[in-house]
Amino acid sequence: MSQQAQPNPPTVFEAALDYTRCNIPIFPCNPIDKKPLTPKGFKDATRDETQILRWWQQYPNAMIGAPMGPTSGLWAVDLDLDPAKKIDGRATLDQLTAQRGPLPPTWAAVTPRGGRHLIFAWDPNVEIRNSASKIGPGIDVRGNGGYICLPPSRNATGGTYQWEPGGPQNARPGTTLAGHAC
């Protein structure tokens, strides 16, 4: 993740290893339904490169899952976008920030359906749990006990998770992902 933008971006497997080198444990997820492909789900997340190699040999099309909470030191705001259901988490967040002020700058990933994951550093002094649309329509929280998929994961229909400009693919050595030195 600390590399400059490259003509040949890393494979999903290479990116999985990059995350572990940034001290973020990962696990494989099913590209069809985002469910973990391991017996204990996100609790199997690891930084062990040998285990990650075995997983990606077994599941070469797996997406990269990362647990949220104290294990990874991360939590996320998941902004859903579903025009058919008239759900627009970005619009809801815009309304909330207009009322309450902006969020701190952080890295954001675009999800395959056009939503966003805003990723923040975990604060051990604050209890952050999972919720779905509790903050507002289309805004989910992935905290302790939750997980998200990370770029450059690709789902079964070919949709990809991508870092927004300024994300890790453009990072210089010494920059961080929500407090993780990369």
CSV table of N, CA, C and O in Angstrom, one decimal, residues 3-71:
chain,number,residue,atom,x,y,z
A,3,GLN,N,3.3,1.8,-2.0
A,3,GLN,CA,3.8,2.1,-3.3
A,3,GLN,C,3.2,3.2,-4.0
A,3,GLN,O,2.0,3.6,-3.7
A,4,GLN,N,3.9,3.8,-4.9
A,4,GLN,CA,3.3,4.9,-5.7
A,4,GLN,C,2.3,4.2,-6.7
A,4,GLN,O,2.3,3.0,-6.9
A,5,ALA,N,1.5,5.0,-7.3
A,5,ALA,CA,0.5,4.5,-8.3
A,5,ALA,C,1.3,3.8,-9.3
A,5,ALA,O,2.3,4.3,-9.8
A,6,GLN,N,0.9,2.6,-9.7
A,6,GLN,CA,1.6,1.7,-10.6
A,6,GLN,C,0.8,1.4,-11.8
A,6,GLN,O,-0.5,1.3,-11.7
A,7,PRO,N,1.4,1.1,-13.0
A,7,PRO,CA,0.7,0.8,-14.1
A,7,PRO,C,0.0,-0.6,-13.9
A,7,PRO,O,-1.1,-0.9,-14.4
A,8,ASN,N,0.6,-1.5,-13.1
A,8,ASN,CA,0.1,-2.8,-12.8
A,8,ASN,C,-0.3,-2.8,-11.3
A,8,ASN,O,0.6,-3.1,-10.5
A,9,PRO,N,-1.6,-2.5,-11.0
A,9,PRO,CA,-1.9,-2.5,-9.6
A,9,PRO,C,-1.8,-3.9,-9.0
A,9,PRO,O,-1.8,-4.9,-9.7
A,10,PRO,N,-1.7,-4.0,-7.7
A,10,PRO,CA,-1.5,-5.3,-7.1
A,10,PRO,C,-2.7,-6.2,-7.3
A,10,PRO,O,-3.8,-5.7,-7.4
A,11,THR,N,-2.4,-7.5,-7.3
A,11,THR,CA,-3.5,-8.5,-7.3
A,11,THR,C,-4.2,-8.4,-6.0
A,11,THR,O,-3.7,-7.9,-5.0
A,12,VAL,N,-5.4,-9.1,-5.9
A,12,VAL,CA,-6.1,-9.1,-4.6
A,12,VAL,C,-5.2,-9.8,-3.6
A,12,VAL,O,-5.1,-9.4,-2.4
A,13,PHE,N,-4.5,-10.9,-4.0
A,13,PHE,CA,-3.6,-11.6,-3.0
A,13,PHE,C,-2.5,-10.7,-2.6
A,13,PHE,O,-2.2,-10.6,-1.4
A,14,GLU,N,-1.9,-10.0,-3.5
A,14,GLU,CA,-0.8,-9.1,-3.2
A,14,GLU,C,-1.3,-8.0,-2.2
A,14,GLU,O,-0.6,-7.6,-1.3
A,15,ALA,N,-2.5,-7.5,-2.5
A,15,ALA,CA,-3.0,-6.4,-1.6
A,15,ALA,C,-3.3,-7.0,-0.2
A,15,ALA,O,-3.1,-6.3,0.8
A,16,ALA,N,-3.8,-8.2,-0.2
A,16,ALA,CA,-4.0,-8.9,1.1
A,16,ALA,C,-2.8,-8.9,1.9
A,16,ALA,O,-2.8,-8.6,3.1
A,17,LEU,N,-1.7,-9.3,1.3
A,17,LEU,CA,-0.4,-9.3,2.0
A,17,LEU,C,0.0,-7.9,2.4
A,17,LEU,O,0.6,-7.7,3.5
A,18,ASP,N,-0.2,-6.9,1.5
A,18,ASP,CA,0.1,-5.5,1.9
A,18,ASP,C,-0.6,-5.0,3.1
A,18,ASP,O,-0.1,-4.4,4.0
A,19,TYR,N,-1.9,-5.4,3.2
A,19,TYR,CA,-2.7,-5.0,4.4
A,19,TYR,C,-2.0,-5.6,5.7
A,19,TYR,O,-1.9,-4.9,6.7
A,20,THR,N,-1.6,-6.9,5.6
A,20,THR,CA,-1.0,-7.5,6.8
A,20,THR,C,0.3,-6.8,7.2
A,20,THR,O,0.6,-6.7,8.4
A,21,ARG,N,1.0,-6.3,6.2
A,21,ARG,CA,2.2,-5.6,6.5
A,21,ARG,C,2.0,-4.2,7.1
A,21,ARG,O,2.9,-3.6,7.7
A,22,CYS,N,0.7,-3.8,7.0
A,22,CYS,CA,0.3,-2.5,7.6
A,22,CYS,C,-0.4,-2.9,9.0
A,22,CYS,O,-1.1,-2.0,9.5
A,23,ASN,N,-0.2,-4.1,9.4
A,23,ASN,CA,-0.7,-4.6,10.7
A,23,ASN,C,-2.3,-4.7,10.7
A,23,ASN,O,-2.9,-4.6,11.8
A,24,ILE,N,-2.8,-4.9,9.6
A,24,ILE,CA,-4.3,-5.2,9.5
A,24,ILE,C,-4.5,-6.6,9.2
A,24,ILE,O,-4.1,-7.1,8.1
A,25,PRO,N,-5.2,-7.4,10.1
A,25,PRO,CA,-5.5,-8.8,9.8
A,25,PRO,C,-6.6,-8.9,8.8
A,25,PRO,O,-7.4,-8.0,8.7
A,26,ILE,N,-6.5,-10.0,8.0
A,26,ILE,CA,-7.5,-10.1,6.9
A,26,ILE,C,-7.9,-11.6,6.9
A,26,ILE,O,-7.3,-12.5,7.5
A,27,PHE,N,-9.0,-11.8,6.1
A,27,PHE,CA,-9.5,-13.2,5.9
A,27,PHE,C,-10.3,-13.2,4.5
A,27,PHE,O,-10.6,-12.1,4.0
A,28,PRO,N,-10.5,-14.3,3.9
A,28,PRO,CA,-11.1,-14.4,2.6
A,28,PRO,C,-12.6,-14.3,2.7
A,28,PRO,O,-13.2,-14.9,3.6
A,29,CYS,N,-13.3,-13.6,1.8
A,29,CYS,CA,-14.7,-13.5,1.7
A,29,CYS,C,-15.2,-14.0,0.4
A,29,CYS,O,-14.5,-13.8,-0.6
A,30,ASN,N,-16.4,-14.6,0.4
A,30,ASN,CA,-17.0,-15.1,-0.8
A,30,ASN,C,-17.4,-13.9,-1.8
A,30,ASN,O,-18.1,-13.0,-1.3
A,31,PRO,N,-17.0,-14.0,-3.0
A,31,PRO,CA,-17.3,-12.9,-3.9
A,31,PRO,C,-18.8,-12.9,-4.3
A,31,PRO,O,-19.3,-11.9,-4.9
A,32,ILE,N,-19.6,-13.9,-4.0
A,32,ILE,CA,-21.0,-13.9,-4.3
A,32,ILE,C,-21.8,-13.2,-3.3
A,32,ILE,O,-22.7,-12.3,-3.6
A,33,ASP,N,-21.5,-13.4,-2.0
A,33,ASP,CA,-22.3,-12.8,-0.9
A,33,ASP,C,-21.6,-12.1,0.2
A,33,ASP,O,-22.2,-11.7,1.2
A,34,LYS,N,-20.3,-11.9,0.0
A,34,LYS,CA,-19.4,-11.2,1.0
A,34,LYS,C,-19.3,-12.0,2.3
A,34,LYS,O,-18.7,-11.5,3.3
A,35,LYS,N,-19.8,-13.2,2.4
A,35,LYS,CA,-19.7,-14.0,3.7
A,35,LYS,C,-18.2,-14.5,3.8
A,35,LYS,O,-17.6,-14.9,2.8
A,36,PRO,N,-17.7,-14.6,5.0
A,36,PRO,CA,-16.4,-15.2,5.2
A,36,PRO,C,-16.3,-16.6,4.7
A,36,PRO,O,-17.3,-17.4,4.8
A,37,LEU,N,-15.2,-17.0,4.2
A,37,LEU,CA,-14.9,-18.4,3.7
A,37,LEU,C,-14.1,-19.2,4.7
A,37,LEU,O,-13.6,-20.2,4.4
A,38,THR,N,-14.1,-18.8,6.0
A,38,THR,CA,-13.4,-19.5,7.0
A,38,THR,C,-14.4,-20.0,8.1
A,38,THR,O,-15.4,-19.4,8.2
A,39,PRO,N,-14.0,-21.0,8.8
A,39,PRO,CA,-15.0,-21.6,9.8
A,39,PRO,C,-15.4,-20.6,10.9
A,39,PRO,O,-16.6,-20.6,11.3
A,40,LYS,N,-14.6,-19.7,11.4
A,40,LYS,CA,-14.9,-18.8,12.4
A,40,LYS,C,-15.2,-17.4,11.9
A,40,LYS,O,-15.2,-16.4,12.6
A,41,GLY,N,-15.3,-17.2,10.6
A,41,GLY,CA,-15.6,-15.9,10.0
A,41,GLY,C,-14.4,-14.9,10.3
A,41,GLY,O,-13.3,-15.3,10.2
A,42,PHE,N,-14.9,-13.7,10.6
A,42,PHE,CA,-13.9,-12.6,10.8
A,42,PHE,C,-12.9,-13.0,12.0
A,42,PHE,O,-11.9,-12.4,12.1
A,43,LYS,N,-13.3,-13.9,12.9
A,43,LYS,CA,-12.5,-14.2,14.0
A,43,LYS,C,-11.2,-15.0,13.5
A,43,LYS,O,-10.3,-15.1,14.3
A,44,ASP,N,-11.3,-15.5,12.3
A,44,ASP,CA,-10.1,-16.2,11.8
A,44,ASP,C,-9.1,-15.2,11.1
A,44,ASP,O,-8.0,-15.6,10.6
A,45,ALA,N,-9.4,-13.9,11.1
A,45,ALA,CA,-8.5,-13.0,10.5
A,45,ALA,C,-7.1,-13.1,11.1
A,45,ALA,O,-6.9,-13.3,12.2
A,46,THR,N,-6.1,-12.9,10.2
A,46,THR,CA,-4.7,-13.1,10.6
A,46,THR,C,-3.8,-12.2,9.8
A,46,THR,O,-4.2,-11.7,8.7
A,47,ARG,N,-2.6,-12.1,10.3
A,47,ARG,CA,-1.5,-11.4,9.6
A,47,ARG,C,-0.5,-12.4,9.1
A,47,ARG,O,0.5,-12.0,8.5
A,48,ASP,N,-0.8,-13.7,9.3
A,48,ASP,CA,0.2,-14.7,9.0
A,48,ASP,C,0.2,-15.0,7.4
A,48,ASP,O,-0.8,-15.4,6.9
A,49,GLU,N,1.3,-14.6,6.8
A,49,GLU,CA,1.4,-14.7,5.3
A,49,GLU,C,1.2,-16.1,4.8
A,49,GLU,O,0.7,-16.3,3.7
A,50,THR,N,1.7,-17.1,5.6
A,50,THR,CA,1.6,-18.5,5.1
A,50,THR,C,0.1,-18.9,5.1
A,50,THR,O,-0.4,-19.5,4.1
A,51,GLN,N,-0.7,-18.5,6.1
A,51,GLN,CA,-2.1,-18.8,6.1
A,51,GLN,C,-2.8,-18.1,5.0
A,51,GLN,O,-3.7,-18.7,4.3
A,52,ILE,N,-2.5,-16.9,4.8
A,52,ILE,CA,-3.1,-16.1,3.7
A,52,ILE,C,-2.8,-16.7,2.3
A,52,ILE,O,-3.7,-16.8,1.5
A,53,LEU,N,-1.6,-17.2,2.1
A,53,LEU,CA,-1.3,-17.9,0.9
A,53,LEU,C,-2.1,-19.1,0.7
A,53,LEU,O,-2.7,-19.3,-0.4
A,54,ARG,N,-2.3,-19.9,1.8
A,54,ARG,CA,-3.1,-21.1,1.7
A,54,ARG,C,-4.6,-20.7,1.3
A,54,ARG,O,-5.2,-21.4,0.5
A,55,TRP,N,-5.1,-19.7,2.0
A,55,TRP,CA,-6.5,-19.3,1.7
A,55,TRP,C,-6.6,-18.9,0.2
A,55,TRP,O,-7.6,-19.3,-0.4
A,56,TRP,N,-5.7,-18.1,-0.3
A,56,TRP,CA,-5.9,-17.6,-1.7
A,56,TRP,C,-5.5,-18.7,-2.7
A,56,TRP,O,-6.0,-18.7,-3.8
A,57,GLN,N,-4.8,-19.7,-2.3
A,57,GLN,CA,-4.6,-20.9,-3.2
A,57,GLN,C,-6.0,-21.7,-3.2
A,57,GLN,O,-6.3,-22.2,-4.3
A,58,GLN,N,-6.6,-21.8,-2.1
A,58,GLN,CA,-7.9,-22.5,-2.0
A,58,GLN,C,-9.0,-21.7,-2.6
A,58,GLN,O,-9.9,-22.2,-3.3
A,59,TYR,N,-9.0,-20.3,-2.4
A,59,TYR,CA,-10.1,-19.4,-2.9
A,59,TYR,C,-9.5,-18.3,-3.7
A,59,TYR,O,-9.4,-17.2,-3.3
A,60,PRO,N,-9.0,-18.6,-5.0
A,60,PRO,CA,-8.3,-17.6,-5.7
A,60,PRO,C,-9.1,-16.3,-6.1
A,60,PRO,O,-8.5,-15.3,-6.4
A,61,ASN,N,-10.4,-16.4,-6.0
A,61,ASN,CA,-11.3,-15.3,-6.4
A,61,ASN,C,-11.8,-14.6,-5.1
A,61,ASN,O,-12.7,-13.8,-5.2
A,62,ALA,N,-11.3,-14.9,-4.0
A,62,ALA,CA,-11.8,-14.4,-2.7
A,62,ALA,C,-11.6,-12.9,-2.6
A,62,ALA,O,-10.7,-12.3,-3.2
A,63,MET,N,-12.6,-12.2,-1.9
A,63,MET,CA,-12.4,-10.8,-1.6
A,63,MET,C,-11.7,-10.7,-0.3
A,63,MET,O,-11.7,-11.7,0.5
A,64,ILE,N,-11.1,-9.6,0.0
A,64,ILE,CA,-10.3,-9.3,1.2
A,64,ILE,C,-11.3,-8.8,2.3
A,64,ILE,O,-11.8,-7.7,2.1
A,65,GLY,N,-11.5,-9.6,3.3
A,65,GLY,CA,-12.2,-9.1,4.5
A,65,GLY,C,-11.3,-8.6,5.6
A,65,GLY,O,-10.2,-9.2,5.8
A,66,ALA,N,-11.7,-7.6,6.3
A,66,ALA,CA,-11.0,-7.0,7.4
A,66,ALA,C,-11.9,-6.8,8.6
A,66,ALA,O,-12.9,-6.2,8.4
A,67,PRO,N,-11.6,-7.4,9.7
A,67,PRO,CA,-12.4,-7.2,10.9
A,67,PRO,C,-12.3,-5.8,11.4
A,67,PRO,O,-11.3,-5.2,11.3
A,68,MET,N,-13.4,-5.3,11.9
A,68,MET,CA,-13.4,-3.9,12.5
A,68,MET,C,-13.3,-4.1,14.0
A,68,MET,O,-13.7,-5.1,14.5
A,69,GLY,N,-12.8,-3.1,14.7
A,69,GLY,CA,-12.7,-3.2,16.1
A,69,GLY,C,-11.3,-3.2,16.6
A,69,GLY,O,-10.4,-2.9,15.8
A,70,PRO,N,-11.1,-3.6,17.8
A,70,PRO,CA,-9.8,-3.6,18.4
A,70,PRO,C,-8.8,-4.5,17.7
A,70,PRO,O,-7.6,-4.2,17.7
A,71,THR,N,-9.2,-5.6,17.1
A,71,THR,CA,-8.3,-6.5,16.4
A,71,THR,C,-7.6,-5.8,15.3
A,71,THR,O,-6.4,-6.0,15.1
